[in-house]
Short mmCIF file of N, CA and C in Angstrom, two decimals:
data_model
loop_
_atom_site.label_atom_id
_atom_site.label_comp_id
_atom_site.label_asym_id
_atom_site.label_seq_id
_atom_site.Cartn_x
_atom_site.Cartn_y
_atom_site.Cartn_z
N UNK A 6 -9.58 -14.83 30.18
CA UNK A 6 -10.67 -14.12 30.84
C UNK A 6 -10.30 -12.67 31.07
N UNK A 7 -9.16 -12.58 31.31
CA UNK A 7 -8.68 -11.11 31.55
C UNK A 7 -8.99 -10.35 30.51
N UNK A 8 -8.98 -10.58 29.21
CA UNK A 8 -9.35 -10.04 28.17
C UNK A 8 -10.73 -9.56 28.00
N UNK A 9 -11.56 -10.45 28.29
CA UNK A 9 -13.02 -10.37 28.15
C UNK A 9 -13.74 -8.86 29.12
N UNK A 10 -13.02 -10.01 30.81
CA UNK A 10 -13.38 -8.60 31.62
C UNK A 10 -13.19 -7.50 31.39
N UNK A 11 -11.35 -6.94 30.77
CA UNK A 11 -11.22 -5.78 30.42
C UNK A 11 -12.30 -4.90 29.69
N UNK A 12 -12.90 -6.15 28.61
CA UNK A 12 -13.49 -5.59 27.80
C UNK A 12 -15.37 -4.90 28.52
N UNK A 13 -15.36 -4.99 29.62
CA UNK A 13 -16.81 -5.22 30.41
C UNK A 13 -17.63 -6.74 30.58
N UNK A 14 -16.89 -7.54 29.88
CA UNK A 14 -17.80 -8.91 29.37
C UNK A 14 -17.27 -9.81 31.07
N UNK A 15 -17.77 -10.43 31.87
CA UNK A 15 -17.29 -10.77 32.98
C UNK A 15 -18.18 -12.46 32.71
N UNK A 16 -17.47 -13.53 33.80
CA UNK A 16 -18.06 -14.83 33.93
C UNK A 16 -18.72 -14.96 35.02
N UNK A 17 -19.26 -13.92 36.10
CA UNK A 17 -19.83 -14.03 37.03
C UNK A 17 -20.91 -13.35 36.57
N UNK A 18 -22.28 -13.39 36.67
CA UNK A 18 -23.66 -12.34 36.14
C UNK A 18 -23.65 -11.52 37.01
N UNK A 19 -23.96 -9.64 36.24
CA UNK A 19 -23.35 -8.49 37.40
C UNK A 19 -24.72 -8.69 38.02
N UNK A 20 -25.51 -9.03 37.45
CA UNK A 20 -27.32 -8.52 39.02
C UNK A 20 -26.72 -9.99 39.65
N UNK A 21 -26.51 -10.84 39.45
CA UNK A 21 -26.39 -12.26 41.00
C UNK A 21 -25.16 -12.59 41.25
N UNK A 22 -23.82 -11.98 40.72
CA UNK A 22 -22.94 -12.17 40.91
C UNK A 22 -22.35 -14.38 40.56
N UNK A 23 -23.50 -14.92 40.18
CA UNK A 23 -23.33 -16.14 40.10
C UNK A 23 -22.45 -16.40 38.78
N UNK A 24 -21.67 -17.27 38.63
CA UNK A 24 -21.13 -18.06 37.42
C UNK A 24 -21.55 -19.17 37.34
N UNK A 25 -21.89 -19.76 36.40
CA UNK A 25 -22.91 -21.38 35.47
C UNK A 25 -22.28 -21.51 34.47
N UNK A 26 -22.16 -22.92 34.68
CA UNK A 26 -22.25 -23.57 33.38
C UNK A 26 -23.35 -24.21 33.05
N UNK A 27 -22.99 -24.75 31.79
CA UNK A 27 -24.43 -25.27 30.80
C UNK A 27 -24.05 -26.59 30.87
N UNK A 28 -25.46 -27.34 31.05
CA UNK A 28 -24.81 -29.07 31.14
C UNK A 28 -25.18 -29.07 29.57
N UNK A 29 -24.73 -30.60 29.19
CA UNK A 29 -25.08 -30.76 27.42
C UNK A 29 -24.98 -31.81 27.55
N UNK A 30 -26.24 -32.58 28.46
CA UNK A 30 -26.75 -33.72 28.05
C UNK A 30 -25.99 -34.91 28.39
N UNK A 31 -26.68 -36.34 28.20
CA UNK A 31 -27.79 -36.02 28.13
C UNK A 31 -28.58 -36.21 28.45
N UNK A 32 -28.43 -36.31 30.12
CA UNK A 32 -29.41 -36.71 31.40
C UNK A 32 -30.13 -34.99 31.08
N UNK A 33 -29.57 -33.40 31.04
CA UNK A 33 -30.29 -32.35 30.87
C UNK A 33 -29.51 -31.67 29.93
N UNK A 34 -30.25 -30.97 28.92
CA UNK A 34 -29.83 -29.97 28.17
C UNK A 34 -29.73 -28.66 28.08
N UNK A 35 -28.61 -27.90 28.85
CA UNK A 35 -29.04 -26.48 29.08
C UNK A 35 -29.66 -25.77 30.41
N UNK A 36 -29.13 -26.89 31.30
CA UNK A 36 -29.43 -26.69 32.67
C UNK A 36 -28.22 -25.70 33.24
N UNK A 37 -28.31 -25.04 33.80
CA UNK A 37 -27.71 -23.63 34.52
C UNK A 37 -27.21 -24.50 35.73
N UNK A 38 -25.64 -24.37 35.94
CA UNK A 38 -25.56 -24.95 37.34
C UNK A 38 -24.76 -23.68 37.44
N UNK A 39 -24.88 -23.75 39.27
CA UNK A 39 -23.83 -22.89 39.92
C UNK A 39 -22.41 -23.37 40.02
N UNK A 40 -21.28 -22.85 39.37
CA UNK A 40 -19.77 -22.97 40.13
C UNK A 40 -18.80 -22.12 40.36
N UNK A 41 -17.79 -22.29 41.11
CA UNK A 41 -16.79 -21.27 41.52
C UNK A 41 -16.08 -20.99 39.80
N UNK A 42 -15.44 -19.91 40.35
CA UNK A 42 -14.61 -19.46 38.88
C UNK A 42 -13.31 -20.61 38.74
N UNK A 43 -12.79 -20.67 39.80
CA UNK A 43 -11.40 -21.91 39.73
C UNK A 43 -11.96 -22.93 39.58
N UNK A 44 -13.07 -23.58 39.86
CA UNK A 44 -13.37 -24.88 39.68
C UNK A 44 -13.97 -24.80 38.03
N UNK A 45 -14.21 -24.16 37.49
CA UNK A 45 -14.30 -24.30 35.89
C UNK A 45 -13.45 -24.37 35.13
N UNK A 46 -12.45 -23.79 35.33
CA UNK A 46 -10.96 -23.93 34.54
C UNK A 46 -10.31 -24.88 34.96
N UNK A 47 -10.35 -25.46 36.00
CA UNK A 47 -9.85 -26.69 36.76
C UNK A 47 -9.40 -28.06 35.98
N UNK A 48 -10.66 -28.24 35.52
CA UNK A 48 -10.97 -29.21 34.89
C UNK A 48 -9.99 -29.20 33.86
N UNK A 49 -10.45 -28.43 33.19
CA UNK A 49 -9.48 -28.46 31.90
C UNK A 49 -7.84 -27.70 31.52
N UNK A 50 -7.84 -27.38 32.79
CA UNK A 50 -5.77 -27.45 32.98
C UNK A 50 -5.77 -28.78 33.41
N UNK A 51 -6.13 -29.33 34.19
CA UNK A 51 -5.95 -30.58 34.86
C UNK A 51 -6.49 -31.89 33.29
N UNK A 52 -6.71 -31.61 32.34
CA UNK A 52 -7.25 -32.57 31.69
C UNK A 52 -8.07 -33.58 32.30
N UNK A 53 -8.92 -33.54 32.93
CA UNK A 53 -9.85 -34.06 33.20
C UNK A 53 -10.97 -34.23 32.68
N UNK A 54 -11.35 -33.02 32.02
CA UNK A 54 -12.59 -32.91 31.13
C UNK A 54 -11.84 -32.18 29.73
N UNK A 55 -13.18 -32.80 28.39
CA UNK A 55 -12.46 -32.09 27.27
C UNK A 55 -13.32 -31.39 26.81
N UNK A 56 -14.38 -30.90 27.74
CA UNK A 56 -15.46 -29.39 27.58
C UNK A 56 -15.84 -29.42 28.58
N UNK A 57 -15.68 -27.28 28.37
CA UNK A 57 -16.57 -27.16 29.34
C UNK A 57 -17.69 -25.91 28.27
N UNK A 58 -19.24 -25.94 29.21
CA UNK A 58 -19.71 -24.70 28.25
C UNK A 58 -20.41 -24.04 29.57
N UNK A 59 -20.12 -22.43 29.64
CA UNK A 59 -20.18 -21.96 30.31
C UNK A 59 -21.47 -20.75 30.02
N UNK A 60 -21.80 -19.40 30.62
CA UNK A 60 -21.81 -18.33 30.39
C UNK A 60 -21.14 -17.10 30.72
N UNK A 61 -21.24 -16.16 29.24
CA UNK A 61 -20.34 -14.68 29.42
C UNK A 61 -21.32 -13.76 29.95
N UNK A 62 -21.12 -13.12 30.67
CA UNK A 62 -21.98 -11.76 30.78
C UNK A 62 -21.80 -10.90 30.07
N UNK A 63 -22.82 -9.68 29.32
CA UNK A 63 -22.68 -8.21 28.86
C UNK A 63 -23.04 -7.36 29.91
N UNK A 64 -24.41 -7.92 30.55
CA UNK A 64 -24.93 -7.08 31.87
C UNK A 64 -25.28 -8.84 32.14
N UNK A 65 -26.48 -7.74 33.17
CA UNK A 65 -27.30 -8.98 33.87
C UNK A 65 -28.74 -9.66 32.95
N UNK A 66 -28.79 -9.51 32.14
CA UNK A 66 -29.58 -9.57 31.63
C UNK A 66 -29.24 -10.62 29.98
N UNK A 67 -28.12 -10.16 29.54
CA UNK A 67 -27.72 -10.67 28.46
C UNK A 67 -26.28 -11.67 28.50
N UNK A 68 -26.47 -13.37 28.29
CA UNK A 68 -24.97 -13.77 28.11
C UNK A 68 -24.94 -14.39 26.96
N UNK A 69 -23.52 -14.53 26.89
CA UNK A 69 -23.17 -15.63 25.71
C UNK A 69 -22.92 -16.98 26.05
N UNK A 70 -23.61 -17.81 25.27
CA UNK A 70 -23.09 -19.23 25.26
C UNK A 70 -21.33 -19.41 25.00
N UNK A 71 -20.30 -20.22 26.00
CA UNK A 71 -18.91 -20.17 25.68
C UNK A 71 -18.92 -21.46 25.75
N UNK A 72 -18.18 -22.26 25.05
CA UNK A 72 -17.40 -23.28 25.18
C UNK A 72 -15.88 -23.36 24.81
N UNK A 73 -15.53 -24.36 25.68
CA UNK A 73 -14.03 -24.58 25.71
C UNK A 73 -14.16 -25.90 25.20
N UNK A 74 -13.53 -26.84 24.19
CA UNK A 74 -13.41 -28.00 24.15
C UNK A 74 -11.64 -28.32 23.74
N UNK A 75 -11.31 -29.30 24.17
CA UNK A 75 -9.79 -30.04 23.78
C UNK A 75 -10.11 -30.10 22.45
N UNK A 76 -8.80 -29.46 21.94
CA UNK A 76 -8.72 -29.72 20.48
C UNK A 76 -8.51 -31.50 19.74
N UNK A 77 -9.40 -32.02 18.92
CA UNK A 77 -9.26 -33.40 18.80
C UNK A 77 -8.18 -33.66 17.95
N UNK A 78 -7.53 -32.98 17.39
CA UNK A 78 -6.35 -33.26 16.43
C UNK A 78 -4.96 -32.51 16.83
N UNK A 79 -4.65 -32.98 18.03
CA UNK A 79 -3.55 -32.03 18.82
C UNK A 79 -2.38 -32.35 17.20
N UNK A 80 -2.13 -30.77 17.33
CA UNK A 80 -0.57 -30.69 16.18
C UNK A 80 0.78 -30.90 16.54
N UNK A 81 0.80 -31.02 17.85
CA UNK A 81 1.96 -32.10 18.56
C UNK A 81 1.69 -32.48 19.60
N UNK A 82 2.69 -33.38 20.05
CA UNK A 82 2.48 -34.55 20.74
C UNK A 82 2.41 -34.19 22.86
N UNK A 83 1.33 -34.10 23.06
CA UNK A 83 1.13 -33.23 24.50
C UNK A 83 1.03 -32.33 24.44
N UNK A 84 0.06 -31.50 23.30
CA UNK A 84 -0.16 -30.17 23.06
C UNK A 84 -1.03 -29.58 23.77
N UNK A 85 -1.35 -28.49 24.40
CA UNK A 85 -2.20 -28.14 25.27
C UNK A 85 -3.63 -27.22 24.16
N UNK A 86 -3.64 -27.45 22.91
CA UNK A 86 -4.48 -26.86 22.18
C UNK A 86 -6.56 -27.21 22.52
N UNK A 87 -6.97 -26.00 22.26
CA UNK A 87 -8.23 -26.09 22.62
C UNK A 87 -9.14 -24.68 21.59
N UNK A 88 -10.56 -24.91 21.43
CA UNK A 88 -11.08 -24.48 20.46
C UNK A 88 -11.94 -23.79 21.74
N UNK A 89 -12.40 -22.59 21.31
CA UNK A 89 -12.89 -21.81 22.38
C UNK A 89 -14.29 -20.90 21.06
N UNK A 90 -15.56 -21.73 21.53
CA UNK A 90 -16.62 -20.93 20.60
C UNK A 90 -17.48 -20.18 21.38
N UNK A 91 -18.22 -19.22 20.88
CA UNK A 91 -19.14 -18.56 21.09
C UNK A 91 -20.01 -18.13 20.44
N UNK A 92 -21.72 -18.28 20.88
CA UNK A 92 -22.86 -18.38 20.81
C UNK A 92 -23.45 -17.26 20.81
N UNK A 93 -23.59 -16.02 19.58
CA UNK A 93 -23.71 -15.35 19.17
C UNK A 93 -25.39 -14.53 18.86
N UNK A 94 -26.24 -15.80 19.08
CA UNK A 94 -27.76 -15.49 19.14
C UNK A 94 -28.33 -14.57 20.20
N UNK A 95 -29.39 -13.84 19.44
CA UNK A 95 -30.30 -13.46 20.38
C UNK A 95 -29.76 -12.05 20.92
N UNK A 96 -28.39 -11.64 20.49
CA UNK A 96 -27.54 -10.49 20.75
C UNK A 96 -27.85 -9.11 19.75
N UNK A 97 -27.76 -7.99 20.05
CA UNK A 97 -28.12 -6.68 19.32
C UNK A 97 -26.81 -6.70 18.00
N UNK A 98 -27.12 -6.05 17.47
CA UNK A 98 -25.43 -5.67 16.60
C UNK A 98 -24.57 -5.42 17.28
N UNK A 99 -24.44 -4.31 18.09
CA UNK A 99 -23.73 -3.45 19.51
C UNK A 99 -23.45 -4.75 20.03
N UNK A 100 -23.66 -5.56 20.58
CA UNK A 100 -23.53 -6.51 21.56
C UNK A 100 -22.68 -8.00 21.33
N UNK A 101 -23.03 -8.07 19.69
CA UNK A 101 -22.40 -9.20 18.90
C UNK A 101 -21.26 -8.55 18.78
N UNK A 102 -20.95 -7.75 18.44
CA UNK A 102 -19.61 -6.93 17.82
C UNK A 102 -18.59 -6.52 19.13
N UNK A 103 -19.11 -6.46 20.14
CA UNK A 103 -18.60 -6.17 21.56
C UNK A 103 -17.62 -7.39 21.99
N UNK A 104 -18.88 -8.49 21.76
CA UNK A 104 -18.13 -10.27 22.00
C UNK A 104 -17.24 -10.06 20.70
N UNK A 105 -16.93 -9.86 19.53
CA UNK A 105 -16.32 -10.11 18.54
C UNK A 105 -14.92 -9.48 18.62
N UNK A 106 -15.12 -8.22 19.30
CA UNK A 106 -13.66 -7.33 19.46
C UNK A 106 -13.04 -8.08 20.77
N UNK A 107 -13.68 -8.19 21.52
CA UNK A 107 -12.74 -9.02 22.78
C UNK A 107 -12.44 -10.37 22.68
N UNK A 108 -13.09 -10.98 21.60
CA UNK A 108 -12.50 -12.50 20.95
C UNK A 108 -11.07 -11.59 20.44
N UNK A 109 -11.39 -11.24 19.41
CA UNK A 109 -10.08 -10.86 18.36
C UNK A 109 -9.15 -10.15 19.45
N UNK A 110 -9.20 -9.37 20.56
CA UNK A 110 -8.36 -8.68 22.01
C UNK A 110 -8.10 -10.37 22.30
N UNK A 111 -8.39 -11.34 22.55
CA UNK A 111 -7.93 -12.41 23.01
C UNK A 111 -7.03 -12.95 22.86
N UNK A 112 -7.16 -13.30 20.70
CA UNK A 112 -6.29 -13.45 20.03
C UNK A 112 -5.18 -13.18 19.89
N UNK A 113 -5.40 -11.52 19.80
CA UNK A 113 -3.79 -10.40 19.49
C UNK A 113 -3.06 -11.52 21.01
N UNK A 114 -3.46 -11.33 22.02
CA UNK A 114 -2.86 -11.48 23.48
C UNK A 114 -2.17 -12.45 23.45
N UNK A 115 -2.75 -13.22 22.82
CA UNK A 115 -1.77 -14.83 22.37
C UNK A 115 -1.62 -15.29 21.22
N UNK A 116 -1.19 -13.95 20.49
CA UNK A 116 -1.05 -14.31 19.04
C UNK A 116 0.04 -15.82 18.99
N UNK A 117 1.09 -16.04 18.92
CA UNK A 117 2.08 -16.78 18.89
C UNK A 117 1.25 -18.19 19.01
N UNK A 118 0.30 -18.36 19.93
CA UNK A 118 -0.23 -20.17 20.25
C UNK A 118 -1.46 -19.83 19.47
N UNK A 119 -1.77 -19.03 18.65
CA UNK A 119 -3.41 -19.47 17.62
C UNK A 119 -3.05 -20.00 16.45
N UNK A 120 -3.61 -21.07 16.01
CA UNK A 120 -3.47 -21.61 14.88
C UNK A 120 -4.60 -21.28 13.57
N UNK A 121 -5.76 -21.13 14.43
CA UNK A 121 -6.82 -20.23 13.39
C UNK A 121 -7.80 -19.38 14.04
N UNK A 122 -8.44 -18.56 12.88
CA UNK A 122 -10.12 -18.16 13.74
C UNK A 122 -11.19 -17.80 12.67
N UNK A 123 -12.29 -18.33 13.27
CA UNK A 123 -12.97 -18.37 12.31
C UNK A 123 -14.38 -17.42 12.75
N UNK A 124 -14.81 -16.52 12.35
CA UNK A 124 -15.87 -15.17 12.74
C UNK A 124 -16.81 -15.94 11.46
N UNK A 125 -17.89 -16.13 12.26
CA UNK A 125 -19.23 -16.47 11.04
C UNK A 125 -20.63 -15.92 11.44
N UNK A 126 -20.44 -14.83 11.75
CA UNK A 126 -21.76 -13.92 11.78
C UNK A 126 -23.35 -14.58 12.01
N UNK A 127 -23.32 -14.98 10.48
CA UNK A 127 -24.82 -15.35 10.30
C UNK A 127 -24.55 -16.66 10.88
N UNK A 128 -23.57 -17.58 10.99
CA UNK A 128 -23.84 -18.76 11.36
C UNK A 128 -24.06 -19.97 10.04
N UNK A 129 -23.62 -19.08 9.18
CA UNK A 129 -23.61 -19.96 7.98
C UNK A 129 -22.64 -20.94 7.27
N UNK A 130 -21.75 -21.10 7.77
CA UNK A 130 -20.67 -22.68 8.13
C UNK A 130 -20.33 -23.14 9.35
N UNK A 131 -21.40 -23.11 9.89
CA UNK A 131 -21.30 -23.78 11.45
C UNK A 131 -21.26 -25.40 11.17
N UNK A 132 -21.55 -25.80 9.82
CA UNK A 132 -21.18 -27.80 9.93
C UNK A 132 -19.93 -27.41 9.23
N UNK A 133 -19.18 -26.74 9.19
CA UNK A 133 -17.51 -27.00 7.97
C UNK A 133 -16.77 -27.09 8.96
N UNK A 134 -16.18 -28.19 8.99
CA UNK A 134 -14.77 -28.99 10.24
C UNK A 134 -14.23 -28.17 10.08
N UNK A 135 -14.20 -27.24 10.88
CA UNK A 135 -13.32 -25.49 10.75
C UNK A 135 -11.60 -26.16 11.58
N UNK A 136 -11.87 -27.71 12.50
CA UNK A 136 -10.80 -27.73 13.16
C UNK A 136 -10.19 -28.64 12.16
N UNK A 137 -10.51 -29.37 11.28
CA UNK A 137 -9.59 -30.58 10.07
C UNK A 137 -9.39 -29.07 9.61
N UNK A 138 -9.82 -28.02 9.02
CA UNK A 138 -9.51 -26.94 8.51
C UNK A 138 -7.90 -26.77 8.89
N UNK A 139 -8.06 -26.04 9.94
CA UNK A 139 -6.77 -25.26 10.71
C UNK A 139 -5.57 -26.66 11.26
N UNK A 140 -5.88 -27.40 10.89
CA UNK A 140 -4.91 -28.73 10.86
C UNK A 140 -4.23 -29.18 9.80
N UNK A 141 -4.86 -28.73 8.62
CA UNK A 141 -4.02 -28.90 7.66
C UNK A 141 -5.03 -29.69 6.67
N UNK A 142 -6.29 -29.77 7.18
CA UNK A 142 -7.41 -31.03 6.23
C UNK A 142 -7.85 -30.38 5.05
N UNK A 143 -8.78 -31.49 3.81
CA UNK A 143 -8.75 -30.46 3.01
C UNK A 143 -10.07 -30.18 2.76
N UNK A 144 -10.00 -29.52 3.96
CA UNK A 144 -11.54 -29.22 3.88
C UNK A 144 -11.90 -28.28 2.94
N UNK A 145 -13.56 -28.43 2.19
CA UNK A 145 -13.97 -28.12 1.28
C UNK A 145 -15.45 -26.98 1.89
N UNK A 146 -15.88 -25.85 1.68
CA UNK A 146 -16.85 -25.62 1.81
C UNK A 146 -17.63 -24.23 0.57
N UNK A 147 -18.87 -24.20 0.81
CA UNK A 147 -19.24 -23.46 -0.07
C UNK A 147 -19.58 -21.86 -0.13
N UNK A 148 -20.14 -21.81 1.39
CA UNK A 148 -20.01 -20.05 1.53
C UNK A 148 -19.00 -19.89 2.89
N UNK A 149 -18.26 -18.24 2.75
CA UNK A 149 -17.44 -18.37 3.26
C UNK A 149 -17.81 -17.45 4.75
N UNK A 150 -16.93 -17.75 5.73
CA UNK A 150 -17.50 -16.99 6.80
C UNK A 150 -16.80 -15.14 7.11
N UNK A 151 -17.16 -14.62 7.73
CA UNK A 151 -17.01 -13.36 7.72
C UNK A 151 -15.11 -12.96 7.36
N UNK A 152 -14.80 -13.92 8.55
CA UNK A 152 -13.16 -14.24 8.73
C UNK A 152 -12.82 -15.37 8.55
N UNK A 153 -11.38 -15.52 8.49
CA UNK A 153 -10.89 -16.70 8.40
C UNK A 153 -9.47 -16.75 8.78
N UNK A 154 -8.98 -16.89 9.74
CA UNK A 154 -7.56 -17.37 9.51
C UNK A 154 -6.96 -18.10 10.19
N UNK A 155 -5.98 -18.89 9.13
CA UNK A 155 -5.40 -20.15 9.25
C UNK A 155 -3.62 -19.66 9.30
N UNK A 156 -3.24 -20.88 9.62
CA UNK A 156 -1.45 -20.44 9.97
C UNK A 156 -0.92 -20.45 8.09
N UNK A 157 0.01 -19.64 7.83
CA UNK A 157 0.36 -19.32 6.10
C UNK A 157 0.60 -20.56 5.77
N UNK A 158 1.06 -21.74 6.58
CA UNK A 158 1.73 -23.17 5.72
C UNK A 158 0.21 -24.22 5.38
N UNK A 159 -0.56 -23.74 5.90
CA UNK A 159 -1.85 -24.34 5.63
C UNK A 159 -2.73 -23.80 4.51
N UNK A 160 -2.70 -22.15 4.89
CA UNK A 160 -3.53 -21.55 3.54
C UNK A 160 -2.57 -22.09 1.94
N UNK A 161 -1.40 -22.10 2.29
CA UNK A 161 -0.29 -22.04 1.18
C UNK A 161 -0.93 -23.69 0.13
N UNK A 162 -1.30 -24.47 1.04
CA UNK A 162 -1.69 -26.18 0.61
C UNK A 162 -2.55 -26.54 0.38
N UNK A 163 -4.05 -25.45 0.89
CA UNK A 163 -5.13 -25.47 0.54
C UNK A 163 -5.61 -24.92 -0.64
N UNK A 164 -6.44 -25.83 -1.08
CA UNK A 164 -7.27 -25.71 -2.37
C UNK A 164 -7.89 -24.25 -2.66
N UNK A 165 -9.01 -24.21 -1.86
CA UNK A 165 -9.47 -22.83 -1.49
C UNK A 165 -9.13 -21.51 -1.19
N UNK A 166 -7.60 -21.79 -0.21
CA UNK A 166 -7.38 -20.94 0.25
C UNK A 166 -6.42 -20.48 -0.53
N UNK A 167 -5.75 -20.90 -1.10
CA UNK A 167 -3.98 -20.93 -2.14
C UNK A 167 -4.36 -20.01 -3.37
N UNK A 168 -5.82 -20.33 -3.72
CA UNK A 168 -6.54 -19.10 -4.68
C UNK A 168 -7.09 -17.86 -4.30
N UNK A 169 -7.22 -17.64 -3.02
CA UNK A 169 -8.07 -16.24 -2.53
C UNK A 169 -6.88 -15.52 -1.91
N UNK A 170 -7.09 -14.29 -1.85
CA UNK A 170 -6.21 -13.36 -1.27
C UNK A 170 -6.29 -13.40 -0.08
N UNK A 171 -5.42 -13.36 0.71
CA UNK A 171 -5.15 -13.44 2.23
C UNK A 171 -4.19 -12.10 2.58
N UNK A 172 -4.22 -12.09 3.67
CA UNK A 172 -3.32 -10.77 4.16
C UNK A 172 -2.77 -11.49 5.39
N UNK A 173 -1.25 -11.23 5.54
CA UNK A 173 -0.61 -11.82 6.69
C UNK A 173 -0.67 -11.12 7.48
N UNK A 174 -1.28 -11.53 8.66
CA UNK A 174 -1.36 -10.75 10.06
C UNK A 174 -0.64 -11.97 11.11
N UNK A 175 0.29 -11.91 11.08
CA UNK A 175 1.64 -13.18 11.66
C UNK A 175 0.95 -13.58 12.92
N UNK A 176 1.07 -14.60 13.81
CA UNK A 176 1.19 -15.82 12.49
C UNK A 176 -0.20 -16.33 11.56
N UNK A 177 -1.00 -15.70 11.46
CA UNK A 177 -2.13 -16.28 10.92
C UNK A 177 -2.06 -15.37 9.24
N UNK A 178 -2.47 -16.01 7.96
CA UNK A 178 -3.20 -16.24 7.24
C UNK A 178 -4.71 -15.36 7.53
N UNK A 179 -5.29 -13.88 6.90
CA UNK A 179 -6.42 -14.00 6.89
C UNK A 179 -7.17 -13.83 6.04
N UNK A 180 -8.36 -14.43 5.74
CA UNK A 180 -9.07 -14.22 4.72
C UNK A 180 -10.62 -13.59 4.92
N UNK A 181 -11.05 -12.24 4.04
CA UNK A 181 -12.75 -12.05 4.24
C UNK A 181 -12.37 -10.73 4.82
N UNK A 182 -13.46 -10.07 5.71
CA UNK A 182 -13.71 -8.73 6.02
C UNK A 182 -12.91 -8.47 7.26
N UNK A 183 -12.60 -7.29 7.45
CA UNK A 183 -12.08 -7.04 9.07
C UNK A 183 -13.00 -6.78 9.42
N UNK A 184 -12.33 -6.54 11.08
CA UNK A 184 -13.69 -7.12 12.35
C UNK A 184 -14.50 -5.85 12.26
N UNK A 185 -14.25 -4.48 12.10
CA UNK A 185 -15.43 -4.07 11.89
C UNK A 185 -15.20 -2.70 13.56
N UNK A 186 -15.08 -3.43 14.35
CA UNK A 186 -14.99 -2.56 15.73
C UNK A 186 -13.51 -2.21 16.04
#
């Protein structure tokens, strides 16, 4: 979160000062509840829950859909790994690209524990198991997303990836356009 805020992006909304999460069903879908900032992360240091989906602020006016979910294919045994997406609709260019540089500011911050990332703009491989992906699966897909990167011992085994040019940005494997901001 420190990252985000730095960036202006905050989890409290600046006109109500409130933080929500999003329920997902499927007594309601997309219901806004009120909670404290510690009691959202709570959950999931404590493994208790294996999502949460929240909102980001830009102002008061504009957020992003976030989710946190437990990664389902932990790569060792009591791994604390987790997939962290964001909901990119309905945002200006300026505004998508804002969330996109403080994802990738996230990344750099903990380069050493990312195993992949995947930037898909249009939203056009949102069904490709991006997480059997970054696990080592052999996953197959047909158009590619903006970014891509996977850890080098994975691109190295993959079908797809073992043929396209990648650029090492340690520890990740990347493949496709830079971010742009």
């Amino acid at each position: 979160m420190a990252t985000f805020e730095a960036a202006g992006i905050t989890l409290a909304n600046p006109s109500t000062g409130v933080i929500t999460t999003i329920t997902n069903g499927p007594e309601s879908w997309g219901e806004q509840i009120p909670v404290g900032r510690s009691d959202l992360f709570t959950g999931l240091a404590l493994r208790s829950v294996d999502e949460a989906n929240f909102q980001l602020w830009l102002d008061g006016d504009t957020d992003v859909f976030t989710r946190v979910r437990r990664f389902d294919r932990l790569l060792k045994p009591g791994g604390d790994e987790v997939v962290v997406e964001f909901g990119l609709d309905g945002m200006t260019a300026k505004e998508r690209e804002a969330v996109i540089h403080a994802a990738w500011q996230a990344v750099v911050s903990d380069r050493e524990d990312t195993i992949g990332f995947v930037l898909d703009r249009r939203g056009i491989t949102e069904d490709v198991d991006w997480d059997g992906l970054v696990t080592g699966a052999g996953v197959r897909w047909d158009e590619w997303p903006d970014l891509l990167g996977v850890r080098p011992e994975v691109a190295a085994r993959h079908v797809q990836l073992a043929q396209a040019v990648g650029r090492v940005e340690p520890p990740l494997t990347m493949f496709g356009t830079t971010l742009g901001t």
